[in-house]
Amino acid sequence: MTNAIPAAQLSSVFKSYGDTVALRDVSLDIAPGGVIALLGPNGAGKTTTVKLLLGLAAPDSGSVTLFGNDPRRTSSRRRIGAMLQVAKVPETLRVREHIDLFRSYYPHPMPAADVFAAAGLDGLEDRKFGDLSGGQRQRVLFALAICGDPDMLFLDEPTLGFDVETRRSFWEQIRGFVSRGRTVLLTTHYLEEADALADRIVVIDHGSVIADGTPAQIKQRVSGRKIRCTTRLAEADLRAIPGVTELRYDHGNAELVVTNAEGVARELLWNDESLSNLEVSGIQLEEAFLALTGSQEAA
Amino acid sequence: MSTMATAASSPSSELLATSRNQSPLRVYVTEAKYEIIKQMRIPAFMIPTIGFPIMFYVLFGLVMPSGGNNARAAATYMLATYGAFGVIGISLFALGVGVAVERGQGWLAVKRASPLPVSAYFTAKYVTTLVISTVLMLLMCIIGAVFGHVRMLPSQWIALLATETLGAIPFCAMGLAVGYLAGPNSAAAIVNVIYLPMAFFSGLFIPAEMLPRFLQGFAVALPPYHLGRLALDAVGVEPASHAPGHIVALLGFGALFTIVALIAYRRDDGKTYG
């Protein structure tokens, strides 16, 4: 019964900044529990979505709710935590002081020792923020977000600029938080990150939701490979090969987007012994977004 | 499946929830405490705002004047005017530059997304200004008494301290207005451009009476002039009968800057910086 109220919801939301349309007709229901990832390139509208849900910006039209209420209400804000993209945090306060301050904002904060442990800050409590490394600073921002022991956590590009190892250890902290039955909304432009953490991925581009599904469903649509080759096969023959989802053909130079690169390559070589310049590459996420946008327009 | 939930519980139930769960005052106290600690640990803030007024006072108020009673009069006069100069600087830099920078770097957004009342954030900055202004004034009073042989009635010392610290409040509002109108990168430059000429033309460096006549008329239109005059009244230089006019002027400027800051705050709402 309580599941009838979404943790967060956007209904037919439009939002512009001056002449720039940030979101056009976005509707999104986020059920309590688990991780939802907003995936998209820079400027897609991910951060705007987070700002609206946090009540930091108002929609031009449509409605935004948190736990069925106005996000700007103090009672809503007590149930959430937010890790935003921050250029600079006051550097002269110690980690312990930052945590102590943010804990004072909530009626039932998480014990400070638990916050340090959950964010991987043990041993750094007495360091001033200005003396921390980039990864440690992000962990403090994460700690500030979980201080209030929130039901829902917003993470806006939490691992931007991390190396692979730091990113993976940070993922563990997020998983630890989710395992307590909480809801996490994460924005990222790494498909890998969304795949590693999320139960549901919402792909957003140019202010619109262009795909929404489980990681497996999304990956199937965007994780194809690209084959380039020079061939004397006809365009229709190329298109007929199983696994080819897209084809660009120009005077014998073919560019194919395929779901199973090995199978298609085998088929190509079998049918055309003179085939040359064979090249197989992964699809860049940007191209995957284009593919998704294209397929949506075709549908 | 997707049931549209509407926000419809009354504001009064929210107020009740607040008072039940925690003392609302506690957040204000903690916020102010850490704002003071944070600010006092920034050398780039403390050295100019505390150091420069003291240095100017020592040089122009204590070292340069010479000869018995004249020197004592100068030390008393400049304790009032350089004190005003000092607290105005603290207000403009703590609020103007502080808010502009925290807003521009996204830190204010983190605060606003938290349950911290926005008013607690700004109150903390005002309280910090008052505390640091008090520290500055105590230091200057000690220096004036010990090295400048400034002698006043206890009531005059207290009046000076109260005038300078409370008189800083309109300048906090002025800083806030600048902090919201200026971008994060230009706020410090704008504050500097406003601060020094405004202090000079208000007669805080050299007495307004010594300025050319047309500039004396101009001084009345500047808020620091009125704080300087009130401080001089407190130390017994300015006739006390003029005080109500200066108080009204400062209150008027304070209200004006508060309105400007509120309009700028509204305009800024939802915009992204940095």
mmCIF file with all atom_site columns, N, CA and C in Angstrom, chain B residues 128-160:
data_model
loop_
_atom_site.group_PDB
_atom_site.id
_atom_site.type_symbol
_atom_site.label_atom_id
_atom_site.label_alt_id
_atom_site.label_comp_id
_atom_site.label_asym_id
_atom_site.label_entity_id
_atom_site.label_seq_id
_atom_site.pdbx_PDB_ins_code
_atom_site.Cartn_x
_atom_site.Cartn_y
_atom_site.Cartn_z
_atom_site.occupancy
_atom_site.B_iso_or_equiv
_atom_site.pdbx_formal_charge
_atom_site.auth_seq_id
_atom_site.auth_comp_id
_atom_site.auth_asym_id
_atom_site.auth_atom_id
_atom_site.pdbx_PDB_model_num
ATOM 1  N N  . THR B 1 128 ? 28.635 36.284 12.690 1.00 0.00 ? 128 THR B N  1
ATOM 2  C CA . THR B 1 128 ? 30.082 36.227 12.511 1.00 0.00 ? 128 THR B CA 1
ATOM 3  C C  . THR B 1 128 ? 30.658 37.627 12.359 1.00 0.00 ? 128 THR B C  1
ATOM 4  N N  . THR B 1 129 ? 29.989 38.452 11.579 1.00 0.00 ? 129 THR B N  1
ATOM 5  C CA . THR B 1 129 ? 30.438 39.839 11.393 1.00 0.00 ? 129 THR B CA 1
ATOM 6  C C  . THR B 1 129 ? 30.443 40.582 12.726 1.00 0.00 ? 129 THR B C  1
ATOM 7  N N  . LEU B 1 130 ? 29.399 40.385 13.510 1.00 0.00 ? 130 LEU B N  1
ATOM 8  C CA . LEU B 1 130 ? 29.325 41.073 14.801 1.00 0.00 ? 130 LEU B CA 1
ATOM 9  C C  . LEU B 1 130 ? 30.458 40.616 15.720 1.00 0.00 ? 130 LEU B C  1
ATOM 10 N N  . VAL B 1 131 ? 30.709 39.317 15.742 1.00 0.00 ? 131 VAL B N  1
ATOM 11 C CA . VAL B 1 131 ? 31.751 38.787 16.636 1.00 0.00 ? 131 VAL B CA 1
ATOM 12 C C  . VAL B 1 131 ? 33.134 39.282 16.209 1.00 0.00 ? 131 VAL B C  1
ATOM 13 N N  . ILE B 1 132 ? 33.435 39.190 14.921 1.00 0.00 ? 132 ILE B N  1
ATOM 14 C CA . ILE B 1 132 ? 34.757 39.621 14.457 1.00 0.00 ? 132 ILE B CA 1
ATOM 15 C C  . ILE B 1 132 ? 34.900 41.134 14.612 1.00 0.00 ? 132 ILE B C  1
ATOM 16 N N  . SER B 1 133 ? 33.802 41.868 14.399 1.00 0.00 ? 133 SER B N  1
ATOM 17 C CA . SER B 1 133 ? 33.845 43.328 14.608 1.00 0.00 ? 133 SER B CA 1
ATOM 18 C C  . SER B 1 133 ? 34.149 43.650 16.077 1.00 0.00 ? 133 SER B C  1
ATOM 19 N N  . THR B 1 134 ? 33.552 42.885 16.979 1.00 0.00 ? 134 THR B N  1
ATOM 20 C CA . THR B 1 134 ? 33.805 43.102 18.406 1.00 0.00 ? 134 THR B CA 1
ATOM 21 C C  . THR B 1 134 ? 35.274 42.851 18.732 1.00 0.00 ? 134 THR B C  1
ATOM 22 N N  . VAL B 1 135 ? 35.818 41.778 18.155 1.00 0.00 ? 135 VAL B N  1
ATOM 23 C CA . VAL B 1 135 ? 37.238 41.470 18.377 1.00 0.00 ? 135 VAL B CA 1
ATOM 24 C C  . VAL B 1 135 ? 38.100 42.619 17.902 1.00 0.00 ? 135 VAL B C  1
ATOM 25 N N  . LEU B 1 136 ? 37.815 43.110 16.697 1.00 0.00 ? 136 LEU B N  1
ATOM 26 C CA . LEU B 1 136 ? 38.601 44.225 16.143 1.00 0.00 ? 136 LEU B CA 1
ATOM 27 C C  . LEU B 1 136 ? 38.507 45.456 17.049 1.00 0.00 ? 136 LEU B C  1
ATOM 28 N N  . MET B 1 137 ? 37.283 45.783 17.462 1.00 0.00 ? 137 MET B N  1
ATOM 29 C CA . MET B 1 137 ? 37.099 46.987 18.273 1.00 0.00 ? 137 MET B CA 1
ATOM 30 C C  . MET B 1 137 ? 37.802 46.863 19.626 1.00 0.00 ? 137 MET B C  1
ATOM 31 N N  . LEU B 1 138 ? 37.763 45.678 20.227 1.00 0.00 ? 138 LEU B N  1
ATOM 32 C CA . LEU B 1 138 ? 38.458 45.495 21.506 1.00 0.00 ? 138 LEU B CA 1
ATOM 33 C C  . LEU B 1 138 ? 39.956 45.705 21.325 1.00 0.00 ? 138 LEU B C  1
ATOM 34 N N  . LEU B 1 139 ? 40.506 45.133 20.250 1.00 0.00 ? 139 LEU B N  1
ATOM 35 C CA . LEU B 1 139 ? 41.935 45.305 19.985 1.00 0.00 ? 139 LEU B CA 1
ATOM 36 C C  . LEU B 1 139 ? 42.268 46.782 19.798 1.00 0.00 ? 139 LEU B C  1
ATOM 37 N N  . MET B 1 140 ? 41.453 47.470 18.995 1.00 0.00 ? 140 MET B N  1
ATOM 38 C CA . MET B 1 140 ? 41.737 48.886 18.725 1.00 0.00 ? 140 MET B CA 1
ATOM 39 C C  . MET B 1 140 ? 41.600 49.739 19.987 1.00 0.00 ? 140 MET B C  1
ATOM 40 N N  . CYS B 1 141 ? 40.610 49.415 20.817 1.00 0.00 ? 141 CYS B N  1
ATOM 41 C CA . CYS B 1 141 ? 40.424 50.174 22.057 1.00 0.00 ? 141 CYS B CA 1
ATOM 42 C C  . CYS B 1 141 ? 41.624 49.996 22.989 1.00 0.00 ? 141 CYS B C  1
ATOM 43 N N  . ILE B 1 142 ? 42.119 48.764 23.083 1.00 0.00 ? 142 ILE B N  1
ATOM 44 C CA . ILE B 1 142 ? 43.275 48.499 23.941 1.00 0.00 ? 142 ILE B CA 1
ATOM 45 C C  . ILE B 1 142 ? 44.491 49.263 23.428 1.00 0.00 ? 142 ILE B C  1
ATOM 46 N N  . ILE B 1 143 ? 44.701 49.189 22.093 1.00 0.00 ? 143 ILE B N  1
ATOM 47 C CA . ILE B 1 143 ? 45.834 49.897 21.505 1.00 0.00 ? 143 ILE B CA 1
ATOM 48 C C  . ILE B 1 143 ? 45.697 51.402 21.737 1.00 0.00 ? 143 ILE B C  1
ATOM 49 N N  . GLY B 1 144 ? 44.481 51.907 21.523 1.00 0.00 ? 144 GLY B N  1
ATOM 50 C CA . GLY B 1 144 ? 44.242 53.351 21.711 1.00 0.00 ? 144 GLY B CA 1
ATOM 51 C C  . GLY B 1 144 ? 44.485 53.780 23.144 1.00 0.00 ? 144 GLY B C  1
ATOM 52 N N  . ALA B 1 145 ? 44.018 52.966 24.100 1.00 0.00 ? 145 ALA B N  1
ATOM 53 C CA . ALA B 1 145 ? 44.160 53.328 25.510 1.00 0.00 ? 145 ALA B CA 1
ATOM 54 C C  . ALA B 1 145 ? 45.612 53.246 25.952 1.00 0.00 ? 145 ALA B C  1
ATOM 55 N N  . VAL B 1 146 ? 46.309 52.199 25.521 1.00 0.00 ? 146 VAL B N  1
ATOM 56 C CA . VAL B 1 146 ? 47.678 51.968 25.994 1.00 0.00 ? 146 VAL B CA 1
ATOM 57 C C  . VAL B 1 146 ? 48.668 52.885 25.289 1.00 0.00 ? 146 VAL B C  1
ATOM 58 N N  . PHE B 1 147 ? 48.593 52.945 23.942 1.00 0.00 ? 147 PHE B N  1
ATOM 59 C CA . PHE B 1 147 ? 49.620 53.695 23.207 1.00 0.00 ? 147 PHE B CA 1
ATOM 60 C C  . PHE B 1 147 ? 49.178 55.099 22.823 1.00 0.00 ? 147 PHE B C  1
ATOM 61 N N  . GLY B 1 148 ? 47.864 55.322 22.726 1.00 0.00 ? 148 GLY B N  1
ATOM 62 C CA . GLY B 1 148 ? 47.390 56.656 22.344 1.00 0.00 ? 148 GLY B CA 1
ATOM 63 C C  . GLY B 1 148 ? 46.877 57.447 23.529 1.00 0.00 ? 148 GLY B C  1
ATOM 64 N N  . HIS B 1 149 ? 46.925 56.813 24.722 1.00 0.00 ? 149 HIS B N  1
ATOM 65 C CA . HIS B 1 149 ? 46.466 57.460 25.958 1.00 0.00 ? 149 HIS B CA 1
ATOM 66 C C  . HIS B 1 149 ? 45.037 57.973 25.843 1.00 0.00 ? 149 HIS B C  1
ATOM 67 N N  . VAL B 1 150 ? 44.203 57.236 25.110 1.00 0.00 ? 150 VAL B N  1
ATOM 68 C CA . VAL B 1 150 ? 42.792 57.617 24.997 1.00 0.00 ? 150 VAL B CA 1
ATOM 69 C C  . VAL B 1 150 ? 42.134 57.380 26.349 1.00 0.00 ? 150 VAL B C  1
ATOM 70 N N  . ARG B 1 151 ? 41.481 58.416 26.866 1.00 0.00 ? 151 ARG B N  1
ATOM 71 C CA . ARG B 1 151 ? 40.802 58.300 28.155 1.00 0.00 ? 151 ARG B CA 1
ATOM 72 C C  . ARG B 1 151 ? 39.340 58.694 27.968 1.00 0.00 ? 151 ARG B C  1
ATOM 73 N N  . MET B 1 152 ? 38.429 57.787 28.328 1.00 0.00 ? 152 MET B N  1
ATOM 74 C CA . MET B 1 152 ? 37.005 58.101 28.207 1.00 0.00 ? 152 MET B CA 1
ATOM 75 C C  . MET B 1 152 ? 36.268 57.531 29.407 1.00 0.00 ? 152 MET B C  1
ATOM 76 N N  . LEU B 1 153 ? 35.011 57.980 29.572 1.00 0.00 ? 153 LEU B N  1
ATOM 77 C CA . LEU B 1 153 ? 34.144 57.412 30.609 1.00 0.00 ? 153 LEU B CA 1
ATOM 78 C C  . LEU B 1 153 ? 33.803 55.981 30.206 1.00 0.00 ? 153 LEU B C  1
ATOM 79 N N  . PRO B 1 154 ? 33.588 55.096 31.212 1.00 0.00 ? 154 PRO B N  1
ATOM 80 C CA . PRO B 1 154 ? 33.180 53.728 30.872 1.00 0.00 ? 154 PRO B CA 1
ATOM 81 C C  . PRO B 1 154 ? 31.976 53.717 29.931 1.00 0.00 ? 154 PRO B C  1
ATOM 82 N N  . SER B 1 155 ? 31.026 54.628 30.160 1.00 0.00 ? 155 SER B N  1
ATOM 83 C CA . SER B 1 155 ? 29.828 54.657 29.316 1.00 0.00 ? 155 SER B CA 1
ATOM 84 C C  . SER B 1 155 ? 30.201 54.985 27.872 1.00 0.00 ? 155 SER B C  1
ATOM 85 N N  . GLN B 1 156 ? 31.247 55.788 27.684 1.00 0.00 ? 156 GLN B N  1
ATOM 86 C CA . GLN B 1 156 ? 31.664 56.138 26.322 1.00 0.00 ? 156 GLN B CA 1
ATOM 87 C C  . GLN B 1 156 ? 32.319 54.948 25.609 1.00 0.00 ? 156 GLN B C  1
ATOM 88 N N  . TRP B 1 157 ? 33.145 54.210 26.355 1.00 0.00 ? 157 TRP B N  1
ATOM 89 C CA . TRP B 1 157 ? 33.753 53.004 25.765 1.00 0.00 ? 157 TRP B CA 1
ATOM 90 C C  . TRP B 1 157 ? 32.659 52.045 25.305 1.00 0.00 ? 157 TRP B C  1
ATOM 91 N N  . ILE B 1 158 ? 31.662 51.858 26.195 1.00 0.00 ? 158 ILE B N  1
ATOM 92 C CA . ILE B 1 158 ? 30.583 50.918 25.864 1.00 0.00 ? 158 ILE B CA 1
ATOM 93 C C  . ILE B 1 158 ? 29.779 51.430 24.667 1.00 0.00 ? 158 ILE B C  1
ATOM 94 N N  . ALA B 1 159 ? 29.509 52.761 24.668 1.00 0.00 ? 159 ALA B N  1
ATOM 95 C CA . ALA B 1 159 ? 28.756 53.341 23.551 1.00 0.00 ? 159 ALA B CA 1
ATOM 96 C C  . ALA B 1 159 ? 29.508 53.154 22.235 1.00 0.00 ? 159 ALA B C  1
ATOM 97 N N  . LEU B 1 160 ? 30.822 53.346 22.271 1.00 0.00 ? 160 LEU B N  1
ATOM 98 C CA . LEU B 1 160 ? 31.624 53.185 21.050 1.00 0.00 ? 160 LEU B CA 1
ATOM 99 C C  . LEU B 1 160 ? 31.529 51.746 20.539 1.00 0.00 ? 160 LEU B C  1
#
